[in-house]
Amino acid sequence: MSTSQPQRTRRTGQPIPVVVLAGFLGSGKTTLLNHLLAHRGGTRIGVVVNDFGSIEIDAMSVAGQVGDSMVSLGGGCLCCAVDGSELDAYLAKLADPAHRIDVIVIEASGLAEPQEMIRMLVAGENPDVRYGGMVEVVDAAEFDATRHKHPETDRHLAAADLVVLNKTDRVDAAERARIESVLGELCPGIPVVAADHGRIDPELLFDRRPWTRTRGQLSFEDLLTRAADEDEDHVGHAHTLYESVEFTADGALSPRRFIDFLDARPAGLYRIKGFVHFGVPGHEEKYEVHAVGRFLRFAPLPWARAEPRRSQLVLIGSGTDGAALLSGLEACRESAPQDAPAESMWGVLRYVRQEAGDPAGEPDPLEP
């Protein structure tokens, strides 16, 4: 039965990033998703659940089950049970400016093929959303058993941009090191984040907006934040596991040297975000850069009136050499961008989303 496409209202600003959360049944995807919802600050998250699990709506004092319906919660979380054929329609609904969603997280079914979902997102023609990377959740305690029962695990890992090795509290140090070594062979170059109970810093996946406590009757977001605060003594602070490096440079960066820097980024560098000024003739815009694991995307944006032409980056990782990262970025400075040839931008433009019908297309997200 055919369904009509929803009316689309073009958003103002950048497309909404769509992050795919994958992993086999029992790996901890829903636990990780609940953690993201509870620690999102003021960020409005749209959630598409491909195989409905136990989203903790109780913490938001919402009675009943989400089931197969779509609900709008006070904090901006929209939960849907959806099959692949309906994905575009649900994303269009979530991208409606009325919802003011900042990021969309798709929790894929434990038996889904994440590669197909990635291809659908990349091939989609909705200008209001963009693919934002795929996170594969792995159960450390059942790692070998899962690979034996589901041989396709290796293929899923190879398609990931970031791997979360969950339930590390259930294995000893030697077993964790062995699993990390195997993951290094199965998905070389793909960062692996260790976690227990799905606790990772949301900043590894998306920017968190500041949260402002409301007055009077508690909102859903107040209730969710209170529940997270009450549980904080038990779960600890995820952000203490990561280091953040900030880089600011007046003037331009060399696009070629910057791409070389990104290509050589260490496995412990999980997230890069910010804006870069290249200043190459014909490409004087400000370029937003967003990287989750090995996923990379640039987006050209106009400079604000009187905005200084500079590059500003934040790099988040674990076990990385902050001084070496800053030294590598310093080496990217370009003193004469006006003399750079147009082809010096080709490496950057490969990661810029093209409009529908543009023959340049996008890089295949499943290619290394």
CSV table of C-alpha atoms in Angstrom, one decimal, residues 57-355:
chain,number,residue,atom,x,y,z
A,57,ILE,CA,9.7,6.9,29.9
A,58,ASP,CA,8.8,6.2,33.5
A,59,ALA,CA,11.5,8.7,34.5
A,60,MET,CA,9.5,11.3,32.6
A,61,SER,CA,6.2,10.4,34.4
A,62,VAL,CA,4.6,9.3,31.1
A,63,ALA,CA,2.0,6.6,31.6
A,64,GLY,CA,1.5,3.8,29.2
A,65,GLN,CA,3.7,2.3,26.4
A,66,VAL,CA,5.0,3.9,23.3
A,67,GLY,CA,4.3,0.8,21.3
A,68,ASP,CA,3.9,1.5,17.6
A,69,SER,CA,2.7,5.1,17.9
A,70,MET,CA,4.7,8.3,17.8
A,71,VAL,CA,4.7,10.5,20.9
A,72,SER,CA,6.0,14.0,21.5
A,73,LEU,CA,7.6,14.4,24.9
A,74,GLY,CA,8.3,17.7,26.6
A,75,GLY,CA,12.0,17.4,26.2
A,76,GLY,CA,11.7,16.9,22.4
A,77,CYS,CA,12.1,13.2,22.3
A,78,LEU,CA,10.0,11.6,19.6
A,79,CYS,CA,9.9,7.8,19.7
A,80,CYS,CA,8.7,5.7,16.8
A,81,ALA,CA,8.6,2.1,15.9
A,82,VAL,CA,9.4,2.1,12.3
A,83,ASP,CA,10.4,-0.2,9.4
A,84,GLY,CA,12.9,0.7,6.7
A,85,SER,CA,10.2,1.7,4.1
A,86,GLU,CA,8.8,4.3,6.5
A,87,LEU,CA,12.1,5.7,7.6
A,88,ASP,CA,12.1,8.7,5.2
A,89,ALA,CA,8.6,9.7,6.2
A,90,TYR,CA,9.4,9.6,9.9
A,91,LEU,CA,12.6,11.5,9.5
A,92,ALA,CA,10.6,14.2,7.6
A,93,LYS,CA,8.2,14.4,10.5
A,94,LEU,CA,11.1,14.7,13.0
A,95,ALA,CA,12.8,17.4,10.9
A,96,ASP,CA,9.7,19.6,11.0
A,97,PRO,CA,10.9,22.9,12.3
A,98,ALA,CA,8.0,22.9,14.8
A,99,HIS,CA,9.8,20.2,16.8
A,100,ARG,CA,13.1,22.1,17.0
A,101,ILE,CA,15.1,18.8,17.0
A,102,ASP,CA,18.9,19.1,17.2
A,103,VAL,CA,19.9,15.5,16.5
A,104,ILE,CA,18.1,12.3,15.6
A,105,VAL,CA,19.3,8.9,17.0
A,106,ILE,CA,18.1,5.7,15.2
A,107,GLU,CA,18.2,2.6,17.4
A,108,ALA,CA,18.4,-0.1,14.8
A,109,SER,CA,16.9,-3.6,15.4
A,110,GLY,CA,19.4,-6.1,16.9
A,111,LEU,CA,18.9,-8.1,13.7
A,112,ALA,CA,19.0,-5.2,11.3
A,113,GLU,CA,21.6,-4.7,8.6
A,114,PRO,CA,23.1,-1.3,9.5
A,115,GLN,CA,24.8,-0.9,6.1
A,116,GLU,CA,21.4,-0.7,4.4
A,117,MET,CA,20.2,1.9,6.8
A,118,ILE,CA,23.4,3.9,6.2
A,119,ARG,CA,22.8,3.7,2.4
A,120,MET,CA,19.2,4.8,2.8
A,121,LEU,CA,20.3,7.9,4.8
A,122,VAL,CA,23.1,8.8,2.4
A,123,ALA,CA,20.9,8.3,-0.6
A,124,GLY,CA,18.0,10.2,0.9
A,125,GLU,CA,16.9,13.4,-0.8
A,126,ASN,CA,15.6,15.2,2.3
A,127,PRO,CA,17.8,18.3,2.6
A,128,ASP,CA,16.8,18.8,6.3
A,129,VAL,CA,18.6,15.7,7.6
A,130,ARG,CA,22.1,14.3,7.0
A,131,TYR,CA,23.8,11.1,8.0
A,132,GLY,CA,25.9,11.6,11.1
A,133,GLY,CA,27.7,8.3,11.6
A,134,MET,CA,27.1,4.8,12.8
A,135,VAL,CA,27.9,3.5,16.3
A,136,GLU,CA,28.2,-0.2,16.8
A,137,VAL,CA,27.6,-1.4,20.4
A,138,VAL,CA,29.4,-4.6,21.4
A,139,ASP,CA,28.8,-6.7,24.5
A,140,ALA,CA,32.3,-7.5,26.0
A,141,ALA,CA,31.0,-10.3,28.1
A,142,GLU,CA,29.4,-12.1,25.1
A,143,PHE,CA,31.8,-11.0,22.4
A,144,ASP,CA,32.9,-14.5,21.2
A,145,ALA,CA,29.5,-16.0,21.6
A,146,THR,CA,27.9,-13.2,19.5
A,147,ARG,CA,30.5,-13.6,16.7
A,148,HIS,CA,29.8,-17.4,16.7
A,149,LYS,CA,26.0,-17.0,16.7
A,150,HIS,CA,26.0,-14.0,14.3
A,151,PRO,CA,29.0,-14.2,11.8
A,152,GLU,CA,27.7,-11.0,10.2
A,153,THR,CA,29.1,-9.2,13.3
A,154,ASP,CA,32.4,-8.7,11.6
A,155,ARG,CA,30.7,-7.1,8.6
A,156,HIS,CA,28.8,-4.7,10.9
A,157,LEU,CA,31.9,-3.8,12.8
A,158,ALA,CA,33.7,-2.9,9.5
A,159,ALA,CA,30.9,-0.5,8.6
A,160,ALA,CA,31.0,1.3,12.0
A,161,ASP,CA,32.4,4.8,12.5
A,162,LEU,CA,32.7,4.3,16.2
A,163,VAL,CA,32.6,1.1,18.3
A,164,VAL,CA,31.4,1.1,21.9
A,165,LEU,CA,32.8,-1.9,23.8
A,166,ASN,CA,30.0,-2.1,26.4
A,167,LYS,CA,29.8,-4.1,29.7
A,168,THR,CA,33.5,-3.8,30.3
A,169,ASP,CA,32.7,-4.1,34.0
A,170,ARG,CA,31.9,-7.8,33.4
A,171,VAL,CA,35.3,-8.8,32.1
A,172,ASP,CA,38.8,-8.6,33.5
A,173,ALA,CA,41.6,-6.4,32.2
A,174,ALA,CA,43.2,-9.3,30.2
A,175,GLU,CA,40.0,-10.2,28.5
A,176,ARG,CA,39.2,-6.6,27.7
A,177,ALA,CA,42.7,-6.2,26.1
A,178,ARG,CA,42.2,-9.4,24.1
A,179,ILE,CA,38.8,-8.2,22.7
A,180,GLU,CA,40.3,-4.8,21.9
A,181,SER,CA,43.1,-6.5,20.0
A,182,VAL,CA,40.6,-8.6,18.0
A,183,LEU,CA,38.6,-5.4,17.3
A,184,GLY,CA,41.7,-3.8,16.1
A,185,GLU,CA,42.1,-6.6,13.5
A,186,LEU,CA,38.4,-6.6,12.5
A,187,CYS,CA,38.0,-2.9,12.1
A,188,PRO,CA,41.4,-1.3,11.8
A,189,GLY,CA,41.5,2.5,12.3
A,190,ILE,CA,38.0,2.6,13.8
A,191,PRO,CA,38.0,4.1,17.3
A,192,VAL,CA,36.9,1.8,20.2
A,193,VAL,CA,35.3,3.4,23.3
A,194,ALA,CA,35.1,1.3,26.4
A,195,ALA,CA,32.0,1.7,28.6
A,196,ASP,CA,29.9,0.0,31.2
A,197,HIS,CA,26.1,0.4,31.4
A,198,GLY,CA,26.3,2.4,28.2
A,199,ARG,CA,27.9,5.4,29.8
A,200,ILE,CA,29.6,7.4,27.2
A,201,ASP,CA,29.9,11.2,26.9
A,202,PRO,CA,27.1,12.5,24.6
A,203,GLU,CA,29.6,15.0,23.3
A,204,LEU,CA,31.2,12.1,21.5
A,205,LEU,CA,28.2,12.0,19.2
A,206,PHE,CA,26.5,15.4,19.3
A,207,ASP,CA,26.8,18.9,20.7
A,208,ARG,CA,24.9,19.4,24.0
A,209,ARG,CA,23.0,22.6,24.4
A,210,PRO,CA,23.0,24.2,27.9
A,211,TRP,CA,20.0,23.1,30.1
A,212,THR,CA,18.1,25.7,32.1
A,213,ARG,CA,16.1,24.5,35.0
A,214,THR,CA,12.5,25.7,34.8
A,215,ARG,CA,10.4,27.1,37.6
A,216,GLY,CA,7.1,26.0,39.0
A,217,GLN,CA,5.7,22.6,37.9
A,218,LEU,CA,8.4,20.2,36.9
A,219,SER,CA,8.6,19.6,33.1
A,220,PHE,CA,9.5,16.2,31.6
A,221,GLU,CA,13.1,17.5,31.2
A,222,ASP,CA,13.3,18.5,34.9
A,223,LEU,CA,12.1,15.0,35.9
A,224,LEU,CA,14.6,13.3,33.6
A,225,THR,CA,17.4,15.4,34.8
A,226,ARG,CA,16.4,14.9,38.5
A,227,ALA,CA,16.5,11.1,37.9
A,228,ALA,CA,19.9,11.4,36.4
A,229,ASP,CA,21.2,13.5,39.2
A,230,GLU,CA,19.9,11.1,41.8
A,231,ASP,CA,21.6,8.2,40.1
A,232,GLU,CA,24.9,10.1,39.6
A,233,ASP,CA,26.5,8.6,42.7
A,234,HIS,CA,26.1,5.2,41.2
A,235,VAL,CA,27.1,5.8,37.6
A,236,GLY,CA,29.9,8.3,37.9
A,237,HIS,CA,30.9,11.0,35.4
A,238,ALA,CA,31.4,9.7,31.9
A,239,HIS,CA,33.2,12.9,30.8
A,240,THR,CA,36.1,12.1,33.2
A,241,LEU,CA,37.1,9.3,30.8
A,242,TYR,CA,38.0,11.7,28.0
A,243,GLU,CA,40.3,14.6,27.3
A,244,SER,CA,39.4,17.6,25.3
A,245,VAL,CA,41.8,19.7,23.2
A,246,GLU,CA,40.9,23.1,21.9
A,247,PHE,CA,42.6,24.8,18.9
A,248,THR,CA,42.1,28.3,17.6
A,249,ALA,CA,44.0,29.9,14.7
A,250,ASP,CA,43.6,33.3,13.2
A,251,GLY,CA,44.0,33.2,9.5
A,252,ALA,CA,43.7,30.1,7.2
A,253,LEU,CA,44.5,26.5,7.3
A,254,SER,CA,45.9,24.5,4.4
A,255,PRO,CA,43.1,22.2,3.1
A,256,ARG,CA,45.6,19.5,2.0
A,257,ARG,CA,47.5,19.5,5.2
A,258,PHE,CA,44.3,19.5,7.3
A,259,ILE,CA,43.0,16.5,5.4
A,260,ASP,CA,46.3,14.8,5.9
A,261,PHE,CA,46.0,15.5,9.6
A,262,LEU,CA,42.5,14.0,9.7
A,263,ASP,CA,43.5,11.0,7.7
A,264,ALA,CA,46.3,10.3,10.3
A,265,ARG,CA,44.2,11.0,13.4
A,266,PRO,CA,44.8,8.4,16.2
A,267,ALA,CA,42.3,5.7,17.1
A,268,GLY,CA,41.7,7.3,20.5
A,269,LEU,CA,40.5,10.6,18.9
A,270,TYR,CA,36.7,10.0,18.9
A,271,ARG,CA,35.2,13.4,18.0
A,272,ILE,CA,36.2,16.5,16.1
A,273,LYS,CA,34.0,19.5,15.8
A,274,GLY,CA,34.3,23.2,14.9
A,275,PHE,CA,34.9,25.5,12.0
A,276,VAL,CA,37.8,25.9,9.6
A,277,HIS,CA,38.8,28.8,7.4
A,278,PHE,CA,40.6,27.8,4.3
A,279,GLY,CA,40.4,31.0,2.3
A,280,VAL,CA,41.1,29.3,-1.1
A,281,PRO,CA,39.8,31.4,-4.0
A,282,GLY,CA,36.2,30.4,-4.7
A,283,HIS,CA,36.0,28.7,-1.3
A,284,GLU,CA,36.1,31.6,1.2
A,285,GLU,CA,33.2,30.3,3.3
A,286,LYS,CA,33.5,29.0,6.8
A,287,TYR,CA,33.6,25.2,6.8
A,288,GLU,CA,31.9,23.4,9.6
A,289,VAL,CA,33.7,20.1,10.4
A,290,HIS,CA,32.1,17.2,12.2
A,291,ALA,CA,33.8,13.8,12.8
A,292,VAL,CA,32.6,10.9,14.8
A,293,GLY,CA,35.1,8.1,14.8
A,294,ARG,CA,36.2,7.8,11.2
A,295,PHE,CA,33.0,9.5,9.9
A,296,LEU,CA,33.8,12.9,8.5
A,297,ARG,CA,31.7,15.7,7.0
A,298,PHE,CA,32.3,19.3,6.0
A,299,ALA,CA,29.6,21.9,5.4
A,300,PRO,CA,30.2,25.4,4.0
A,301,LEU,CA,28.5,28.2,5.9
A,302,PRO,CA,28.4,32.0,5.4
A,303,TRP,CA,30.4,34.1,7.7
A,304,ALA,CA,28.4,36.4,10.1
A,305,ARG,CA,28.8,40.1,9.6
A,306,ALA,CA,32.2,41.3,11.0
A,307,GLU,CA,33.0,37.7,12.1
A,308,PRO,CA,36.8,37.2,12.3
A,309,ARG,CA,38.2,34.7,9.8
A,310,ARG,CA,39.6,32.1,12.0
A,311,SER,CA,39.5,28.3,12.7
A,312,GLN,CA,38.2,26.9,15.9
A,313,LEU,CA,38.2,23.2,16.7
A,314,VAL,CA,37.5,20.9,19.7
A,315,LEU,CA,39.0,17.4,19.7
A,316,ILE,CA,37.7,14.8,22.2
A,317,GLY,CA,39.5,11.6,22.8
A,318,SER,CA,41.1,9.2,25.3
A,319,GLY,CA,44.7,8.3,25.6
A,320,THR,CA,45.7,10.8,23.0
A,321,ASP,CA,48.7,13.1,23.0
A,322,GLY,CA,47.2,16.6,23.3
A,323,ALA,CA,50.5,18.4,22.5
A,324,ALA,CA,51.1,16.3,19.4
A,325,LEU,CA,47.5,17.0,18.2
A,326,LEU,CA,48.1,20.8,18.6
A,327,SER,CA,51.4,20.5,16.9
A,328,GLY,CA,49.8,18.8,14.0
A,329,LEU,CA,47.2,21.5,13.7
A,330,GLU,CA,49.8,24.2,13.9
A,331,ALA,CA,51.5,22.7,11.0
A,332,CYS,CA,48.3,23.1,9.0
A,333,ARG,CA,48.5,26.9,9.1
A,334,GLU,CA,48.6,28.6,5.6
A,335,SER,CA,50.0,32.1,5.3
A,336,ALA,CA,49.0,32.7,1.6
A,337,PRO,CA,45.7,30.9,1.0
A,338,GLN,CA,45.0,33.3,-1.9
A,339,ASP,CA,47.7,31.6,-3.9
A,340,ALA,CA,46.4,28.0,-3.3
A,341,PRO,CA,45.1,26.3,-6.4
A,342,ALA,CA,41.5,25.3,-6.6
A,343,GLU,CA,42.3,21.6,-6.7
A,344,SER,CA,43.8,21.9,-3.1
A,345,MET,CA,40.2,21.8,-1.9
A,346,TRP,CA,39.3,18.5,-3.6
A,347,GLY,CA,40.0,16.5,-0.4
A,348,VAL,CA,37.7,18.7,1.6
A,349,LEU,CA,34.9,18.8,-1.1
A,350,ARG,CA,34.8,15.0,-1.1
A,351,TYR,CA,33.2,15.2,2.3
A,352,VAL,CA,30.7,18.0,1.5
A,353,ARG,CA,27.2,16.9,1.0
A,354,GLN,CA,26.1,17.5,-2.6
A,355,GLU,CA,22.7,18.7,-3.6
